[in-house]
Amino acid sequence: MELHEMVLEAAEVVRKIADIKPEVGIILGTGLGMLGDKIEAVARISYGDIPHFPTSTVDTHAGELILGRLAGKNVVALSGRFHRYEGYSLQQVTFPVRVAKALGVHTLIVSNAAGGMNPQFQAGDLMVITDHINLMGDNPLIGPNDDALGPRFPDMSEPYARTLIDLAEAAALKSGIRLQRGVYVAVTGPCLETRAEYRFLRFIGADAVGMSTVPEVIVAVHAGLRVLGFSAITDECLPDALEAANIEKIIAVANAAEPKLSALVLECLQGMDA
Ligand code: HPA
């Protein structure tokens, strides 16, 4: 079965459960988890009930697609994300983005937790992603191109819509939230980086590093979606002053950043034209 047929089958099942046309897709990554509770949900569909959706082999409850209203927009939220380091292929990781597009979204909002390499950044800061570097050594578009879904050689001159970056900066100003801007580099993980790797990643032009987002953004751009991306900076990754990574602390900082990031995304949604 071709990819676009799998996407249509999945979208069809979702549409039968709730026939609303979402305008904006939101991947509830780290830092946006609680936004799911703010949606006036019309339907919450477990990933396991949608054909071809990736599901967790260890936790059958992991992942649901939420359709509803948020900040005056029809949205589809993807709660539960899959990472390359868990063993999923990038085609699996990005399948939900394809389905969001098939349901009708024109815009995708993504978030992640990331290590800050720009020395101006502090743990707890938020960053709007202005561009990215794909260092995963993999690409979700490898393989035969399904022309029904997008072009063979998608343009990447502006993966993050400048108008949405401007919108995010205006929203941050209005809400009194400090917002950094910068380049996100994606690596596979699951190791954190060595000092030499952080030095290299900073040198090649990245401000923040993480293990997600870029595959989903590549597929979104391939599908013709506008993208708005945020990183919650969870730790300071300065090669010459590096402390041992503390995963509990990283998660705590990400959770502490959640109210700020959720408020910012709500403000952005409100300010978005239809
Ligand atoms: N590296 C990769 N991913 C991360 C980091 C990091 O330092 N911090 C949070 N996510």
Short mmCIF file of C-alpha atoms and ligand atoms in Angstrom, two decimals:
data_model
loop_
_atom_site.label_atom_id
_atom_site.label_comp_id
_atom_site.label_asym_id
_atom_site.label_seq_id
_atom_site.Cartn_x
_atom_site.Cartn_y
_atom_site.Cartn_z
CA MET A 1 0.00 0.00 0.00
CA GLU A 2 1.31 3.44 -0.87
CA LEU A 3 1.92 5.99 1.87
CA HIS A 4 -0.86 8.35 0.76
CA GLU A 5 -3.36 5.47 0.89
CA MET A 6 -2.30 4.65 4.46
CA VAL A 7 -2.64 8.33 5.37
CA LEU A 8 -6.13 8.53 3.82
CA GLU A 9 -7.25 5.38 5.65
CA ALA A 10 -6.08 6.83 8.96
CA ALA A 11 -7.71 10.23 8.27
CA GLU A 12 -10.95 8.51 7.24
CA VAL A 13 -11.21 6.68 10.57
CA VAL A 14 -10.58 9.93 12.46
CA ARG A 15 -13.17 11.80 10.39
CA LYS A 16 -15.80 9.15 11.07
CA ILE A 17 -15.34 9.67 14.80
CA ALA A 18 -15.34 13.48 14.71
CA ASP A 19 -16.14 15.43 11.60
CA ILE A 20 -14.41 18.73 12.35
CA LYS A 21 -11.79 20.24 10.10
CA PRO A 22 -8.72 21.27 12.10
CA GLU A 23 -6.73 24.31 10.94
CA VAL A 24 -3.69 23.89 13.15
CA GLY A 25 -1.83 20.74 14.19
CA ILE A 26 0.08 20.76 17.48
CA ILE A 27 2.62 18.16 18.51
CA LEU A 28 2.50 18.14 22.29
CA GLY A 29 6.20 17.58 22.82
CA THR A 30 8.11 18.32 25.97
CA GLY A 31 6.99 21.69 27.28
CA LEU A 32 3.50 21.55 25.80
CA GLY A 33 2.05 18.44 27.45
CA MET A 34 -0.51 20.28 29.53
CA LEU A 35 -1.90 22.14 26.53
CA GLY A 36 -3.83 18.94 25.79
CA ASP A 37 -5.97 19.54 28.89
CA LYS A 38 -6.89 23.04 27.71
CA ILE A 39 -8.48 21.83 24.47
CA GLU A 40 -12.30 21.80 24.37
CA ALA A 41 -12.14 18.28 23.00
CA VAL A 42 -14.68 16.96 20.51
CA ALA A 43 -12.87 13.62 20.40
CA ARG A 44 -9.87 11.91 21.96
CA ILE A 45 -8.78 8.95 19.89
CA SER A 46 -6.20 6.49 21.08
CA TYR A 47 -3.37 5.97 18.56
CA GLY A 48 -4.08 2.25 18.77
CA ASP A 49 -7.53 2.84 17.20
CA ILE A 50 -6.14 4.60 14.12
CA PRO A 51 -4.82 2.39 11.30
CA HIS A 52 -1.08 2.61 10.57
CA PHE A 53 -0.40 4.89 13.54
CA PRO A 54 2.77 4.06 15.45
CA THR A 55 2.02 2.70 18.90
CA SER A 56 4.19 2.00 21.86
CA THR A 57 5.01 -1.66 22.41
CA VAL A 58 5.49 -1.11 26.13
CA ASP A 59 2.55 1.17 26.92
CA THR A 60 -0.75 0.67 25.08
CA HIS A 61 -2.13 3.94 26.48
CA ALA A 62 0.71 6.01 25.08
CA GLY A 63 -0.58 8.44 22.55
CA GLU A 64 -3.85 10.02 21.59
CA LEU A 65 -5.07 12.33 18.90
CA ILE A 66 -7.21 15.14 20.29
CA LEU A 67 -9.63 17.07 18.07
CA GLY A 68 -11.24 20.21 19.37
CA ARG A 69 -11.10 23.97 19.92
CA LEU A 70 -8.24 25.89 21.43
CA ALA A 71 -7.87 29.68 21.55
CA GLY A 72 -10.55 30.13 18.92
CA LYS A 73 -9.08 27.67 16.41
CA ASN A 74 -10.00 24.16 15.37
CA VAL A 75 -6.98 22.07 16.28
CA VAL A 76 -5.71 18.52 16.13
CA ALA A 77 -3.22 17.80 18.89
CA LEU A 78 -0.88 14.85 18.89
CA SER A 79 -0.28 13.85 22.45
CA GLY A 80 2.49 11.28 22.53
CA ARG A 81 5.49 11.47 20.31
CA PHE A 82 7.88 8.87 18.97
CA HIS A 83 11.61 9.29 18.76
CA ARG A 84 14.25 7.81 16.48
CA TYR A 85 16.25 6.64 19.53
CA GLU A 86 13.34 4.42 20.61
CA GLY A 87 13.85 2.41 17.44
CA TYR A 88 11.03 3.89 15.33
CA SER A 89 11.78 4.69 11.70
CA LEU A 90 11.47 8.34 10.71
CA GLN A 91 8.52 7.31 8.51
CA GLN A 92 6.76 6.08 11.66
CA VAL A 93 7.81 9.14 13.68
CA THR A 94 6.30 11.48 11.09
CA PHE A 95 3.13 9.56 10.12
CA PRO A 96 0.90 11.63 12.47
CA VAL A 97 1.99 14.82 10.67
CA ARG A 98 0.80 13.31 7.38
CA VAL A 99 -2.57 12.52 8.94
CA ALA A 100 -2.90 16.04 10.39
CA LYS A 101 -2.33 17.42 6.88
CA ALA A 102 -4.92 15.03 5.41
CA LEU A 103 -7.43 16.25 8.03
CA GLY A 104 -6.98 19.77 6.71
CA VAL A 105 -4.38 21.63 8.80
CA HIS A 106 -2.39 24.43 7.16
CA THR A 107 -0.05 25.06 10.09
CA LEU A 108 1.96 22.85 12.45
CA ILE A 109 3.23 23.86 15.90
CA VAL A 110 6.04 21.78 17.41
CA SER A 111 8.02 21.92 20.62
CA ASN A 112 10.90 20.14 22.27
CA ALA A 113 13.35 20.20 25.13
CA ALA A 114 16.84 21.16 24.05
CA GLY A 115 20.30 21.78 25.33
CA GLY A 116 21.36 25.42 25.01
CA MET A 117 24.75 25.99 23.38
CA ASN A 118 24.44 29.72 22.76
CA PRO A 119 26.21 31.18 25.80
CA GLN A 120 23.51 33.88 26.06
CA PHE A 121 20.88 31.21 26.84
CA GLN A 122 19.90 30.19 30.35
CA ALA A 123 18.22 26.98 31.47
CA GLY A 124 14.49 27.72 31.53
CA ASP A 125 14.60 30.05 28.52
CA LEU A 126 12.29 29.56 25.56
CA MET A 127 13.59 29.76 21.99
CA VAL A 128 11.64 30.19 18.78
CA ILE A 129 13.28 28.02 16.13
CA THR A 130 14.38 30.12 13.16
CA ASP A 131 16.10 27.30 11.24
CA HIS A 132 17.44 23.80 11.73
CA ILE A 133 20.32 21.46 10.94
CA ASN A 134 19.54 17.80 10.36
CA LEU A 135 22.38 15.74 11.84
CA MET A 136 20.32 12.60 12.39
CA GLY A 137 22.04 10.84 9.51
CA ASP A 138 18.58 9.91 8.29
CA ASN A 139 15.65 11.60 6.57
CA PRO A 140 11.94 10.68 6.61
CA LEU A 141 11.72 11.31 2.85
CA ILE A 142 14.26 8.64 1.88
CA GLY A 143 12.68 6.06 -0.39
CA PRO A 144 10.35 6.32 -3.37
CA ASN A 145 8.63 9.72 -3.36
CA ASP A 146 4.84 9.64 -3.18
CA ASP A 147 4.03 12.57 -5.50
CA ALA A 148 0.52 12.74 -4.04
CA LEU A 149 2.09 13.90 -0.76
CA GLY A 150 4.76 16.33 -1.93
CA PRO A 151 7.74 16.94 -4.23
CA ARG A 152 10.84 14.74 -4.58
CA PHE A 153 13.19 17.61 -3.70
CA PRO A 154 11.38 19.91 -1.26
CA ASP A 155 12.65 23.47 -0.86
CA MET A 156 14.10 24.18 2.59
CA SER A 157 14.91 27.87 2.27
CA GLU A 158 12.33 28.79 4.94
CA PRO A 159 11.13 25.73 6.88
CA TYR A 160 9.95 27.93 9.78
CA ALA A 161 7.58 30.58 8.40
CA ARG A 162 8.98 34.06 8.99
CA THR A 163 5.48 35.41 9.56
CA LEU A 164 4.98 32.91 12.40
CA ILE A 165 8.37 33.75 13.96
CA ASP A 166 7.30 37.41 13.92
CA LEU A 167 3.96 36.42 15.44
CA ALA A 168 5.73 34.47 18.23
CA GLU A 169 8.00 37.41 19.02
CA ALA A 170 5.04 39.80 19.16
CA ALA A 171 3.12 37.33 21.37
CA ALA A 172 6.11 36.96 23.72
CA LEU A 173 6.45 40.73 24.02
CA LYS A 174 2.74 41.10 24.75
CA SER A 175 2.83 38.32 27.38
CA GLY A 176 6.05 39.52 29.00
CA ILE A 177 7.84 36.26 28.20
CA ARG A 178 11.55 36.29 27.36
CA LEU A 179 11.98 34.59 23.99
CA GLN A 180 15.32 33.70 22.46
CA ARG A 181 15.66 32.87 18.77
CA GLY A 182 17.99 30.38 17.21
CA VAL A 183 18.97 27.37 15.15
CA TYR A 184 18.04 23.87 16.37
CA VAL A 185 20.23 20.92 15.48
CA ALA A 186 18.76 17.41 15.66
CA VAL A 187 20.84 14.39 16.63
CA THR A 188 19.59 10.85 17.19
CA GLY A 189 20.60 10.48 20.84
CA PRO A 190 20.07 8.72 23.16
CA CYS A 191 23.53 9.74 24.43
CA LEU A 192 23.92 13.32 25.50
CA GLU A 193 26.80 15.02 23.70
CA THR A 194 30.47 14.99 24.55
CA ARG A 195 32.26 18.31 25.07
CA ALA A 196 33.85 17.92 21.64
CA GLU A 197 30.42 17.35 20.09
CA TYR A 198 28.90 20.44 21.75
CA ARG A 199 31.88 22.48 20.55
CA PHE A 200 31.37 21.12 17.02
CA LEU A 201 27.58 21.72 17.05
CA ARG A 202 28.05 25.30 18.26
CA PHE A 203 30.77 25.87 15.67
CA ILE A 204 28.56 24.73 12.77
CA GLY A 205 25.95 27.31 13.74
CA ALA A 206 23.48 25.74 16.16
CA ASP A 207 22.10 27.46 19.26
CA ALA A 208 20.27 24.45 20.70
CA VAL A 209 20.47 20.66 20.34
CA GLY A 210 17.87 17.95 20.76
CA MET A 211 16.65 14.55 19.62
CA SER A 212 13.36 15.32 17.86
CA THR A 213 11.36 17.83 15.79
CA VAL A 214 13.43 18.00 12.59
CA PRO A 215 11.88 14.82 11.06
CA GLU A 216 8.37 16.15 11.70
CA VAL A 217 9.29 19.56 10.28
CA ILE A 218 10.80 18.02 7.14
CA VAL A 219 7.58 16.11 6.50
CA ALA A 220 5.46 19.18 7.28
CA VAL A 221 7.41 21.24 4.74
CA HIS A 222 7.15 18.40 2.21
CA ALA A 223 3.39 18.48 2.76
CA GLY A 224 3.23 22.26 2.28
CA LEU A 225 2.48 23.19 5.90
CA ARG A 226 3.62 26.36 7.66
CA VAL A 227 5.65 25.54 10.76
CA LEU A 228 6.16 27.27 14.10
CA GLY A 229 8.67 25.62 16.45
CA PHE A 230 9.79 26.23 20.03
CA SER A 231 12.54 24.80 22.21
CA ALA A 232 12.50 24.84 25.99
CA ILE A 233 16.16 25.23 26.94
CA THR A 234 16.68 22.71 29.73
CA ASP A 235 20.42 22.77 30.29
CA GLU A 236 23.46 24.84 29.45
CA CYS A 237 25.83 22.98 27.16
CA LEU A 238 29.04 24.97 27.19
CA PRO A 239 31.93 22.75 26.11
CA ASP A 240 34.50 24.45 28.32
CA ALA A 241 32.32 24.52 31.43
CA LEU A 242 30.25 21.38 31.05
CA GLU A 243 28.62 19.79 34.06
CA ALA A 244 27.43 16.17 34.06
CA ALA A 245 23.93 15.91 32.58
CA ASN A 246 21.24 15.43 35.18
CA ILE A 247 18.19 13.97 33.44
CA GLU A 248 15.89 14.57 36.44
CA LYS A 249 16.93 18.23 36.43
CA ILE A 250 16.43 18.47 32.65
CA ILE A 251 12.90 17.09 33.00
CA ALA A 252 12.17 19.39 35.96
CA VAL A 253 13.30 22.46 33.99
CA ALA A 254 11.19 21.35 31.01
CA ASN A 255 8.13 20.93 33.24
CA ALA A 256 8.76 24.31 34.88
CA ALA A 257 8.85 25.95 31.43
CA GLU A 258 5.49 24.44 30.47
CA PRO A 259 3.13 27.19 31.70
CA LYS A 260 5.19 29.84 29.90
CA LEU A 261 5.34 27.89 26.65
CA SER A 262 1.64 26.98 26.80
CA ALA A 263 0.72 30.64 27.35
CA LEU A 264 2.91 31.65 24.42
CA VAL A 265 1.37 29.07 22.09
CA LEU A 266 -2.16 30.12 23.11
CA GLU A 267 -1.28 33.74 22.35
CA CYS A 268 0.15 32.69 18.96
CA LEU A 269 -2.98 30.68 18.12
CA GLN A 270 -5.16 33.64 18.99
CA GLY A 271 -3.12 35.93 16.76
CA MET A 272 -3.04 33.56 13.79
CA ASP A 273 -5.21 34.41 10.85
CA ALA A 274 -7.55 31.59 9.89
N1 HPA B 1 21.42 17.22 24.03
C1 HPA B 1 20.46 16.59 23.36
N2 HPA B 1 19.19 16.63 23.71
C2 HPA B 1 18.86 17.34 24.78
C3 HPA B 1 19.80 18.02 25.52
C4 HPA B 1 21.16 17.96 25.13
O1 HPA B 1 22.07 18.53 25.75
N3 HPA B 1 19.15 18.65 26.54
C5 HPA B 1 17.85 18.36 26.40
N4 HPA B 1 17.67 17.58 25.33
#
